mmCIF file of C-alpha atoms in Angstrom:
data_model
loop_
_atom_site.group_PDB
_atom_site.id
_atom_site.type_symbol
_atom_site.label_atom_id
_atom_site.label_comp_id
_atom_site.label_asym_id
_atom_site.label_seq_id
_atom_site.Cartn_x
_atom_site.Cartn_y
_atom_site.Cartn_z
ATOM 1 C CA MET D 1 147.290 74.901 151.130
ATOM 2 C CA LEU D 2 146.641 71.946 149.108
ATOM 3 C CA LYS D 3 146.378 72.582 145.360
ATOM 4 C CA SER D 4 142.637 71.851 145.341
ATOM 5 C CA GLN D 5 141.867 74.120 147.962
ATOM 6 C CA LYS D 6 144.077 76.826 146.066
ATOM 7 C CA LEU D 7 142.079 76.602 142.860
ATOM 8 C CA LYS D 8 138.789 76.360 144.762
ATOM 9 C CA ALA D 9 139.885 79.621 146.539
ATOM 10 C CA GLU D 10 140.957 81.182 143.136
ATOM 11 C CA LYS D 11 137.813 80.285 141.690
ATOM 12 C CA VAL D 12 135.868 82.167 144.453
ATOM 13 C CA PHE D 13 138.001 84.998 144.098
ATOM 14 C CA HIS D 14 137.470 85.462 140.460
ATOM 15 C CA GLU D 15 133.865 85.134 140.835
ATOM 16 C CA LYS D 16 133.596 87.814 143.174
ATOM 17 C CA THR D 17 136.048 90.223 141.396
ATOM 18 C CA GLY D 18 135.171 89.170 137.874
ATOM 19 C CA ILE D 19 137.403 88.685 134.874
ATOM 20 C CA VAL D 20 139.915 91.418 134.303
ATOM 21 C CA LYS D 21 139.613 92.778 130.545
ATOM 22 C CA PRO D 22 142.502 94.077 128.512
ATOM 23 C CA GLU D 23 142.331 97.640 126.982
ATOM 24 C CA LYS D 24 141.755 97.733 123.366
ATOM 25 C CA LEU D 25 144.657 98.242 121.097
ATOM 26 C CA LYS D 26 145.496 101.726 119.646
ATOM 27 C CA GLN D 27 147.552 103.160 116.774
ATOM 28 C CA GLY D 28 150.988 102.718 117.514
ATOM 29 C CA ASP D 29 150.724 100.004 120.098
ATOM 30 C CA LYS D 30 153.342 97.381 120.252
ATOM 31 C CA VAL D 31 151.876 93.608 119.765
ATOM 32 C CA ALA D 32 154.182 90.624 120.556
ATOM 33 C CA ILE D 33 154.280 87.702 118.215
ATOM 34 C CA VAL D 34 154.570 84.353 120.310
ATOM 35 C CA SER D 35 154.960 80.769 119.202
ATOM 36 C CA LEU D 36 153.325 78.934 122.230
ATOM 37 C CA SER D 37 152.857 75.526 120.425
ATOM 38 C CA SER D 38 154.182 74.780 116.870
ATOM 39 C CA GLY D 39 157.449 76.512 116.076
ATOM 40 C CA MET D 40 156.841 76.641 112.411
ATOM 41 C CA LEU D 41 156.908 80.452 112.169
ATOM 42 C CA GLY D 42 160.631 80.259 112.492
ATOM 43 C CA GLU D 43 161.115 77.732 109.340
ATOM 44 C CA ASP D 44 162.107 79.028 105.677
ATOM 45 C CA PHE D 45 158.648 77.964 104.569
ATOM 46 C CA CYS D 46 156.860 80.490 106.439
ATOM 47 C CA SER D 47 159.049 83.431 105.661
ATOM 48 C CA HIS D 48 156.725 84.724 103.272
ATOM 49 C CA ASN D 49 153.815 84.678 105.888
ATOM 50 C CA ILE D 50 156.151 86.770 108.278
ATOM 51 C CA GLU D 51 156.665 89.518 105.423
ATOM 52 C CA ILE D 52 152.801 89.621 104.616
ATOM 53 C CA GLY D 53 151.747 89.697 108.371
ATOM 54 C CA LEU D 54 154.211 92.265 109.295
ATOM 55 C CA ARG D 55 152.871 94.387 106.469
ATOM 56 C CA ARG D 56 149.300 94.068 107.528
ATOM 57 C CA LEU D 57 149.815 94.477 111.222
ATOM 58 C CA LYS D 58 151.619 97.819 110.198
ATOM 59 C CA MET D 59 148.593 98.760 107.976
ATOM 60 C CA PHE D 60 146.472 98.407 111.192
ATOM 61 C CA GLY D 61 148.835 101.056 112.803
ATOM 62 C CA LEU D 62 150.358 98.271 115.015
ATOM 63 C CA GLU D 63 154.097 97.575 115.665
ATOM 64 C CA PRO D 64 154.871 94.113 115.665
ATOM 65 C CA VAL D 65 157.674 92.598 118.008
ATOM 66 C CA PHE D 66 158.898 89.044 117.737
ATOM 67 C CA MET D 67 159.586 87.485 121.265
ATOM 68 C CA PRO D 68 163.006 86.231 121.254
ATOM 69 C CA ASN D 69 162.321 82.417 120.707
ATOM 70 C CA ALA D 70 159.317 82.822 118.365
ATOM 71 C CA LEU D 71 161.637 82.174 115.372
ATOM 72 C CA LYS D 72 163.694 79.503 116.581
ATOM 73 C CA GLY D 73 161.953 76.821 114.669
ATOM 74 C CA ILE D 74 159.832 73.680 115.129
ATOM 75 C CA ASP D 75 162.713 71.440 116.581
ATOM 76 C CA TYR D 76 163.961 73.813 118.959
ATOM 77 C CA LEU D 77 160.793 74.862 120.277
ATOM 78 C CA ARG D 78 159.390 71.357 120.365
ATOM 79 C CA ARG D 79 162.409 70.578 122.764
ATOM 80 C CA HIS D 80 162.057 73.625 124.761
ATOM 81 C CA PRO D 81 158.590 74.433 126.170
ATOM 82 C CA GLU D 82 160.210 76.526 128.889
ATOM 83 C CA LYS D 83 161.412 78.943 126.157
ATOM 84 C CA ARG D 84 157.861 79.216 124.735
ATOM 85 C CA ALA D 85 156.779 79.986 128.358
ATOM 86 C CA GLN D 86 159.610 82.611 128.835
ATOM 87 C CA ASP D 87 158.350 84.392 125.770
ATOM 88 C CA LEU D 88 154.908 84.840 127.175
ATOM 89 C CA LYS D 89 155.979 85.960 130.470
ATOM 90 C CA THR D 90 158.436 88.348 128.718
ATOM 91 C CA ALA D 91 155.471 89.855 126.849
ATOM 92 C CA PHE D 92 153.430 90.318 130.109
ATOM 93 C CA LEU D 93 156.254 92.070 132.005
ATOM 94 C CA ASN D 94 156.955 94.397 129.219
ATOM 95 C CA ASP D 95 154.877 97.455 129.826
ATOM 96 C CA ASP D 96 155.380 98.729 126.084
ATOM 97 C CA ILE D 97 153.696 95.608 124.632
ATOM 98 C CA LYS D 98 149.877 95.977 124.747
ATOM 99 C CA GLY D 99 148.766 92.712 122.862
ATOM 100 C CA ILE D 100 149.834 89.220 122.075
ATOM 101 C CA ILE D 101 149.325 87.461 118.897
ATOM 102 C CA CYS D 102 149.901 83.679 118.513
ATOM 103 C CA ALA D 103 151.770 82.362 115.553
ATOM 104 C CA ILE D 104 149.558 79.325 115.161
ATOM 105 C CA GLY D 105 148.374 76.361 116.821
ATOM 106 C CA GLY D 106 149.991 72.856 117.136
ATOM 107 C CA ASP D 107 149.398 70.213 119.659
ATOM 108 C CA ASP D 108 151.604 70.483 122.846
ATOM 109 C CA THR D 109 151.314 73.962 124.350
ATOM 110 C CA TYR D 110 150.184 72.000 127.554
ATOM 111 C CA ARG D 111 153.916 71.605 128.180
ATOM 112 C CA THR D 112 154.237 75.361 128.903
ATOM 113 C CA LEU D 113 151.872 75.346 131.921
ATOM 114 C CA PRO D 114 154.236 74.160 134.739
ATOM 115 C CA TYR D 115 156.640 77.139 133.772
ATOM 116 C CA LEU D 116 153.704 79.520 133.776
ATOM 117 C CA MET D 117 151.276 78.340 136.405
ATOM 118 C CA GLU D 118 153.960 78.045 139.043
ATOM 119 C CA ASP D 119 155.900 81.366 138.303
ATOM 120 C CA LYS D 120 154.255 83.660 140.654
ATOM 121 C CA GLU D 121 155.741 86.838 138.884
ATOM 122 C CA PHE D 122 153.875 85.616 135.633
ATOM 123 C CA THR D 123 150.408 84.979 137.412
ATOM 124 C CA GLU D 124 150.306 88.061 139.106
ATOM 125 C CA ALA D 125 151.252 89.983 136.071
ATOM 126 C CA VAL D 126 148.513 88.538 134.168
ATOM 127 C CA ARG D 127 145.857 90.119 136.617
ATOM 128 C CA SER D 128 147.705 93.420 137.213
ATOM 129 C CA HIS D 129 148.703 94.075 133.778
ATOM 130 C CA PRO D 130 146.282 92.417 131.437
ATOM 131 C CA LYS D 131 147.021 92.302 127.508
ATOM 132 C CA LEU D 132 145.007 91.421 124.577
ATOM 133 C CA PHE D 133 145.550 87.805 123.659
ATOM 134 C CA THR D 134 144.392 86.220 120.583
ATOM 135 C CA GLY D 135 144.673 82.830 118.793
ATOM 136 C CA PHE D 136 142.646 79.675 118.200
ATOM 137 C CA SER D 137 143.068 76.001 117.840
ATOM 138 C CA ASP D 138 145.829 74.432 120.478
ATOM 139 C CA THR D 139 145.941 77.970 121.818
ATOM 140 C CA THR D 140 142.592 76.678 123.564
ATOM 141 C CA VAL D 141 144.877 75.477 126.490
ATOM 142 C CA ASN D 142 146.303 78.932 126.789
ATOM 143 C CA HIS D 143 142.804 80.623 126.821
ATOM 144 C CA LEU D 144 141.591 78.198 129.487
ATOM 145 C CA MET D 145 144.766 78.747 131.555
ATOM 146 C CA PHE D 146 144.123 82.542 131.313
ATOM 147 C CA TYR D 147 140.569 82.030 132.328
ATOM 148 C CA ARG D 148 141.651 80.235 135.278
ATOM 149 C CA LEU D 149 143.915 82.973 136.220
ATOM 150 C CA GLY D 150 141.082 85.592 135.781
ATOM 151 C CA MET D 151 141.947 87.205 132.419
ATOM 152 C CA GLN D 152 139.869 87.700 129.482
ATOM 153 C CA THR D 153 141.235 86.492 126.038
ATOM 154 C CA PHE D 154 140.041 86.197 122.582
ATOM 155 C CA TYR D 155 139.333 83.140 120.528
ATOM 156 C CA GLY D 156 140.278 84.444 117.144
ATOM 157 C CA PRO D 157 142.835 85.420 114.278
ATOM 158 C CA ALA D 158 146.481 84.285 114.539
ATOM 159 C CA PHE D 159 149.557 85.398 112.778
ATOM 160 C CA ILE D 160 150.221 82.761 110.090
ATOM 161 C CA CYS D 161 146.552 81.685 109.216
ATOM 162 C CA ASP D 162 145.011 85.474 109.059
ATOM 163 C CA LEU D 163 147.392 88.118 109.206
ATOM 164 C CA GLY D 164 149.806 86.178 107.041
ATOM 165 C CA GLU D 165 147.266 84.974 104.591
ATOM 166 C CA ILE D 166 149.143 84.625 101.378
ATOM 167 C CA GLY D 167 146.166 86.065 99.095
ATOM 168 C CA ASN D 168 146.215 89.513 97.721
ATOM 169 C CA GLU D 169 144.040 90.565 100.859
ATOM 170 C CA MET D 170 143.266 89.645 104.272
ATOM 171 C CA LEU D 171 139.699 88.067 104.095
ATOM 172 C CA PRO D 172 137.512 90.765 104.526
ATOM 173 C CA TYR D 173 135.221 89.296 107.157
ATOM 174 C CA THR D 174 138.287 88.183 109.388
ATOM 175 C CA LYS D 175 139.713 91.717 108.639
ATOM 176 C CA ASP D 176 136.799 93.288 110.241
ATOM 177 C CA ALA D 177 136.851 90.959 113.091
ATOM 178 C CA PHE D 178 140.499 91.735 113.744
ATOM 179 C CA SER D 179 139.798 95.495 113.515
ATOM 180 C CA TRP D 180 137.573 95.086 116.382
ATOM 181 C CA TYR D 181 140.521 94.681 118.450
ATOM 182 C CA ILE D 182 141.548 98.305 117.827
ATOM 183 C CA GLN D 183 138.078 100.008 118.056
ATOM 184 C CA GLU D 184 136.740 101.854 121.227
ATOM 185 C CA GLU D 185 133.330 100.038 120.930
ATOM 186 C CA ASN D 186 132.845 96.960 123.171
ATOM 187 C CA ARG D 187 129.779 95.667 121.625
ATOM 188 C CA MET D 188 129.864 93.601 118.456
ATOM 189 C CA GLU D 189 127.553 91.967 116.297
ATOM 190 C CA ILE D 190 128.241 88.475 114.582
ATOM 191 C CA SER D 191 126.464 87.582 111.417
ATOM 192 C CA PRO D 192 126.882 84.878 109.098
ATOM 193 C CA SER D 193 129.598 85.465 106.488
ATOM 194 C CA GLN D 194 128.046 85.577 102.954
ATOM 195 C CA VAL D 195 130.613 83.167 101.777
ATOM 196 C CA TRP D 196 133.107 80.493 103.067
ATOM 197 C CA TYR D 197 136.529 79.661 101.885
ATOM 198 C CA GLU D 198 138.234 75.935 101.296
ATOM 199 C CA GLU D 199 141.470 75.245 103.003
ATOM 200 C CA ARG D 200 144.437 75.710 100.763
ATOM 201 C CA LYS D 201 146.693 72.991 99.417
ATOM 202 C CA ASP D 202 149.536 74.992 98.536
ATOM 203 C CA PHE D 203 150.890 77.473 101.163
ATOM 204 C CA SER D 204 154.085 78.086 99.502
ATOM 205 C CA LYS D 205 155.672 81.096 98.499
ATOM 206 C CA ALA D 206 154.760 80.079 94.960
ATOM 207 C CA ALA D 207 151.205 80.654 95.969
ATOM 208 C CA VAL D 208 151.487 83.974 97.356
ATOM 209 C CA GLY D 209 148.947 86.285 95.526
ATOM 210 C CA THR D 210 146.385 83.318 94.792
ATOM 211 C CA ASP D 211 142.975 83.647 96.262
ATOM 212 C CA ARG D 212 141.362 80.736 98.038
ATOM 213 C CA ILE D 213 138.403 78.813 96.376
ATOM 214 C CA VAL D 214 135.171 80.608 97.471
ATOM 215 C CA HIS D 215 131.624 79.505 97.986
ATOM 216 C CA LYS D 216 128.375 81.123 98.403
ATOM 217 C CA GLU D 217 127.250 80.488 102.015
ATOM 218 C CA ASN D 218 123.967 78.479 101.733
ATOM 219 C CA HIS D 219 122.920 77.568 105.364
ATOM 220 C CA GLY D 220 123.628 80.732 107.543
ATOM 221 C CA PHE D 221 123.231 80.162 111.403
ATOM 222 C CA GLU D 222 121.182 76.932 111.586
ATOM 223 C CA LEU D 223 119.198 76.315 114.971
ATOM 224 C CA LEU D 224 119.458 72.381 115.557
ATOM 225 C CA GLN D 225 117.019 72.547 118.506
ATOM 226 C CA GLY D 226 115.841 74.548 121.571
ATOM 227 C CA GLU D 227 114.698 78.156 121.671
ATOM 228 C CA GLY D 228 115.940 80.598 118.992
ATOM 229 C CA LYS D 229 116.908 83.015 121.468
ATOM 230 C CA PHE D 230 119.301 82.342 124.185
ATOM 231 C CA GLN D 231 122.115 84.109 126.193
ATOM 232 C CA GLY D 232 125.193 83.558 128.651
ATOM 233 C CA LYS D 233 128.768 84.332 128.964
ATOM 234 C CA LEU D 234 131.032 82.578 126.326
ATOM 235 C CA LEU D 235 133.263 79.673 127.135
ATOM 236 C CA GLY D 236 134.737 77.054 124.857
ATOM 237 C CA GLY D 237 137.355 76.451 122.392
ATOM 238 C CA CYS D 238 138.565 73.533 120.049
ATOM 239 C CA LEU D 239 136.910 70.324 120.507
ATOM 240 C CA GLU D 240 139.925 68.298 119.755
ATOM 241 C CA SER D 241 142.113 70.135 122.042
ATOM 242 C CA ILE D 242 139.590 70.007 124.905
ATOM 243 C CA TYR D 243 139.263 66.192 124.152
ATOM 244 C CA ASP D 244 143.072 65.898 124.526
ATOM 245 C CA ILE D 245 142.829 67.647 127.828
ATOM 246 C CA LEU D 246 140.224 65.392 129.138
ATOM 247 C CA THR D 247 141.404 61.976 127.742
ATOM 248 C CA SER D 248 145.243 62.420 127.260
ATOM 249 C CA SER D 249 144.624 60.645 123.818
ATOM 250 C CA ARG D 250 147.493 62.645 122.062
ATOM 251 C CA TYR D 251 150.022 62.775 124.954
ATOM 252 C CA ALA D 252 150.122 60.402 128.104
ATOM 253 C CA ASP D 253 150.689 63.157 130.558
ATOM 254 C CA GLU D 254 148.494 65.947 129.162
ATOM 255 C CA GLY D 255 145.494 65.177 131.394
ATOM 256 C CA GLU D 256 147.623 64.970 134.432
ATOM 257 C CA ILE D 257 149.245 68.172 133.919
ATOM 258 C CA CYS D 258 145.987 70.062 133.111
ATOM 259 C CA GLU D 259 144.133 68.625 135.830
ATOM 260 C CA LYS D 260 147.054 69.620 138.233
ATOM 261 C CA TYR D 261 146.472 73.207 137.206
ATOM 262 C CA GLY D 262 142.545 73.197 136.809
ATOM 263 C CA ILE D 263 142.730 73.966 133.274
ATOM 264 C CA PHE D 264 139.449 72.565 132.235
ATOM 265 C CA PRO D 265 136.618 74.240 134.086
ATOM 266 C CA ASP D 266 134.391 72.294 136.345
ATOM 267 C CA GLU D 267 130.879 71.572 136.043
ATOM 268 C CA ASP D 268 129.803 74.666 138.327
ATOM 269 C CA GLU D 269 131.797 76.925 136.232
ATOM 270 C CA TRP D 270 129.821 75.957 133.124
ATOM 271 C CA LYS D 271 126.451 77.045 134.565
ATOM 272 C CA GLY D 272 124.488 79.428 132.813
ATOM 273 C CA LYS D 273 127.468 79.812 130.050
ATOM 274 C CA ILE D 274 127.384 79.371 126.288
ATOM 275 C CA LEU D 275 129.502 76.695 125.291
ATOM 276 C CA PHE D 276 131.237 77.478 121.899
ATOM 277 C CA ILE D 277 133.096 74.492 120.085
ATOM 278 C CA GLU D 278 134.394 73.788 116.894
ATOM 279 C CA THR D 279 136.445 71.062 114.964
ATOM 280 C CA CYS D 280 140.203 71.389 113.899
ATOM 281 C CA GLU D 281 141.861 70.859 110.417
ATOM 282 C CA GLU D 282 141.942 67.148 111.192
ATOM 283 C CA LYS D 283 138.410 67.009 110.316
ATOM 284 C CA PRO D 284 137.735 64.107 112.640
ATOM 285 C CA GLU D 285 135.530 61.098 111.470
ATOM 286 C CA PRO D 286 132.200 60.845 112.751
ATOM 287 C CA GLU D 287 133.030 57.868 115.193
ATOM 288 C CA LEU D 288 135.787 59.948 116.612
ATOM 289 C CA PHE D 289 133.798 63.161 116.872
ATOM 290 C CA ARG D 290 131.021 61.382 118.760
ATOM 291 C CA LYS D 291 133.689 60.439 121.303
ATOM 292 C CA GLU D 292 134.643 63.784 121.545
ATOM 293 C CA LEU D 293 131.367 65.000 122.185
ATOM 294 C CA GLU D 294 130.613 62.143 124.961
ATOM 295 C CA ALA D 295 133.824 63.280 126.689
ATOM 296 C CA LEU D 296 132.316 66.765 127.144
ATOM 297 C CA LYS D 297 129.045 65.348 128.163
ATOM 298 C CA LYS D 298 130.790 63.031 130.721
ATOM 299 C CA GLU D 299 131.957 66.311 132.478
ATOM 300 C CA GLY D 300 128.467 67.584 132.689
ATOM 301 C CA VAL D 301 128.778 70.628 130.393
ATOM 302 C CA PHE D 302 125.520 70.047 128.224
ATOM 303 C CA THR D 303 123.453 69.884 131.596
ATOM 304 C CA ALA D 304 124.979 72.952 132.917
ATOM 305 C CA VAL D 305 125.016 75.467 129.822
ATOM 306 C CA ASN D 306 122.418 77.628 128.592
ATOM 307 C CA GLY D 307 123.140 76.900 125.123
ATOM 308 C CA VAL D 308 125.782 75.590 122.525
ATOM 309 C CA ILE D 309 127.549 77.686 119.712
ATOM 310 C CA VAL D 310 129.038 75.500 116.993
ATOM 311 C CA GLY D 311 131.766 76.575 114.304
ATOM 312 C CA LYS D 312 131.361 75.732 110.849
ATOM 313 C CA PRO D 313 133.269 72.552 110.242
ATOM 314 C CA GLN D 314 136.552 73.129 108.001
ATOM 315 C CA ASP D 315 135.693 72.717 104.194
ATOM 316 C CA GLU D 316 132.050 71.584 105.424
ATOM 317 C CA LYS D 317 133.461 68.108 105.746
ATOM 318 C CA TYR D 318 130.943 65.953 107.690
ATOM 319 C CA TYR D 319 128.614 68.709 107.774
ATOM 320 C CA GLY D 320 125.416 66.780 107.968
ATOM 321 C CA GLU D 321 126.804 64.196 110.114
ATOM 322 C CA TYR D 322 128.116 66.306 112.845
ATOM 323 C CA LYS D 323 124.787 67.830 113.218
ATOM 324 C CA GLN D 324 123.095 64.556 113.813
ATOM 325 C CA ILE D 325 125.732 63.633 116.346
ATOM 326 C CA TYR D 326 125.129 66.792 118.184
ATOM 327 C CA LEU D 327 121.532 65.982 118.614
ATOM 328 C CA ASP D 328 122.228 62.394 119.520
ATOM 329 C CA VAL D 329 124.900 62.852 122.232
ATOM 330 C CA ILE D 330 123.272 65.924 123.825
ATOM 331 C CA ASP D 331 119.911 64.063 123.824
ATOM 332 C CA ASP D 332 118.230 67.094 125.449
ATOM 333 C CA PRO D 333 115.858 68.568 123.047
ATOM 334 C CA LYS D 334 115.341 71.828 125.153
ATOM 335 C CA LEU D 335 119.090 72.921 124.972
ATOM 336 C CA SER D 336 119.471 75.376 122.246
ATOM 337 C CA VAL D 337 122.216 74.480 119.554
ATOM 338 C CA LEU D 338 123.236 77.052 116.999
ATOM 339 C CA TYR D 339 125.120 75.508 114.282
ATOM 340 C CA ASN D 340 127.511 77.002 111.283
ATOM 341 C CA VAL D 341 128.968 79.868 112.990
ATOM 342 C CA ASN D 342 132.029 81.654 111.626
ATOM 343 C CA PHE D 343 134.725 80.958 114.196
ATOM 344 C CA GLY D 344 137.716 78.478 114.575
ATOM 345 C CA HIS D 345 139.344 76.496 111.826
ATOM 346 C CA ALA D 346 136.925 77.330 109.055
ATOM 347 C CA LEU D 347 137.287 80.467 107.035
ATOM 348 C CA PRO D 348 136.407 83.240 107.357
ATOM 349 C CA ARG D 349 136.478 83.561 111.269
ATOM 350 C CA THR D 350 135.283 86.022 113.641
ATOM 351 C CA VAL D 351 136.254 86.932 117.381
ATOM 352 C CA LEU D 352 134.876 85.353 120.556
ATOM 353 C CA PRO D 353 135.631 86.892 123.699
ATOM 354 C CA TYR D 354 136.140 84.668 126.733
ATOM 355 C CA GLY D 355 133.511 85.506 129.678
ATOM 356 C CA ALA D 356 131.566 88.337 127.655
ATOM 357 C CA GLN D 357 127.907 88.136 127.676
ATOM 358 C CA ALA D 358 126.339 86.955 124.458
ATOM 359 C CA ILE D 359 122.710 86.997 123.103
ATOM 360 C CA VAL D 360 122.022 84.538 120.203
ATOM 361 C CA ASP D 361 118.750 85.494 118.240
ATOM 362 C CA VAL D 362 118.516 82.926 115.295
ATOM 363 C CA ASN D 363 115.525 85.042 113.543
ATOM 364 C CA GLU D 364 117.808 87.999 113.272
ATOM 365 C CA GLN D 365 120.576 85.705 112.280
ATOM 366 C CA LYS D 366 122.852 87.659 114.900
ATOM 367 C CA ILE D 367 125.011 87.054 118.005
ATOM 368 C CA PHE D 368 125.133 90.227 120.056
ATOM 369 C CA ILE D 369 128.122 90.360 122.131
ATOM 370 C CA ASN D 370 128.565 92.849 125.161
ATOM 371 C CA ASN D 371 131.968 93.258 126.376
ATOM 372 C CA GLY D 372 131.455 96.175 128.449
#
């Protein structure tokens, strides 16, 4: 069977059978920590994040397990994407491990794809033994890989950034979101955080115990255009990661590899969905941001979806400029666009489950998610 035919067959199969959903975590469960992109978790300058993150996971009643290569550092993991992939496979084949937490993002997790997508033992384990998987940023590529394989994942907290947050406490809004992973309730309501936090300038051990600069939230969820109530199943990720997939703007072979494995959903798969999208810590200048949105438009995404949910820009950089560019590029006043939602790179952040049914109600300032 040709690769394109195989991917179409998988798509039909998943549409008929539905996306498989992992069980929630419970007290005493083992959770794997994986470094699928950047290997910074293994560097000395992250040792305090490890200590803090381990303590907080144990406070949730979870037992953290570092995969064999997760702590081998930036240089080693850059040179060995097959080791990163092996860690993910090992986690899936270990029945004692119930969840997987990404260390952080990065920019080249796509290099793990050949070692995973062509490993039948791994791909079969994904659907037969689904596990809760959480992370954001470059992890978008992993999320879309799992979506292709038919397993639900969660665009949410990561180990270094959230569990290893060096303030005295885990950010309350984010802590509540992570707590949802260990609650039996499948429904969730997302409301605007009452505050937002600036990104740190000092992540060193010397800064442990210092709180982030905090601001009152003055905007709430903003409806840029369209109806104030819309619904659909969630699909999306980090805009810069998606742009790299579509244009190979960062690595020359990224687009080819991602296309080979059907990582970016085709136009039919976007029909009726809610696109969730957010910008990374690079804070793209408006000219580049416009190009990124135009790349999505070229794929037919904005004509297919029922609505768009946009994450708060980190530090509110280009807050007003981005709003206008969304309106200009989409160029369809009937498409609902909700702006300034707390997910992705801006803090605090919530959880968005891939494939879950969501109802957006701007009047109530809520996003209702049914993951049953």
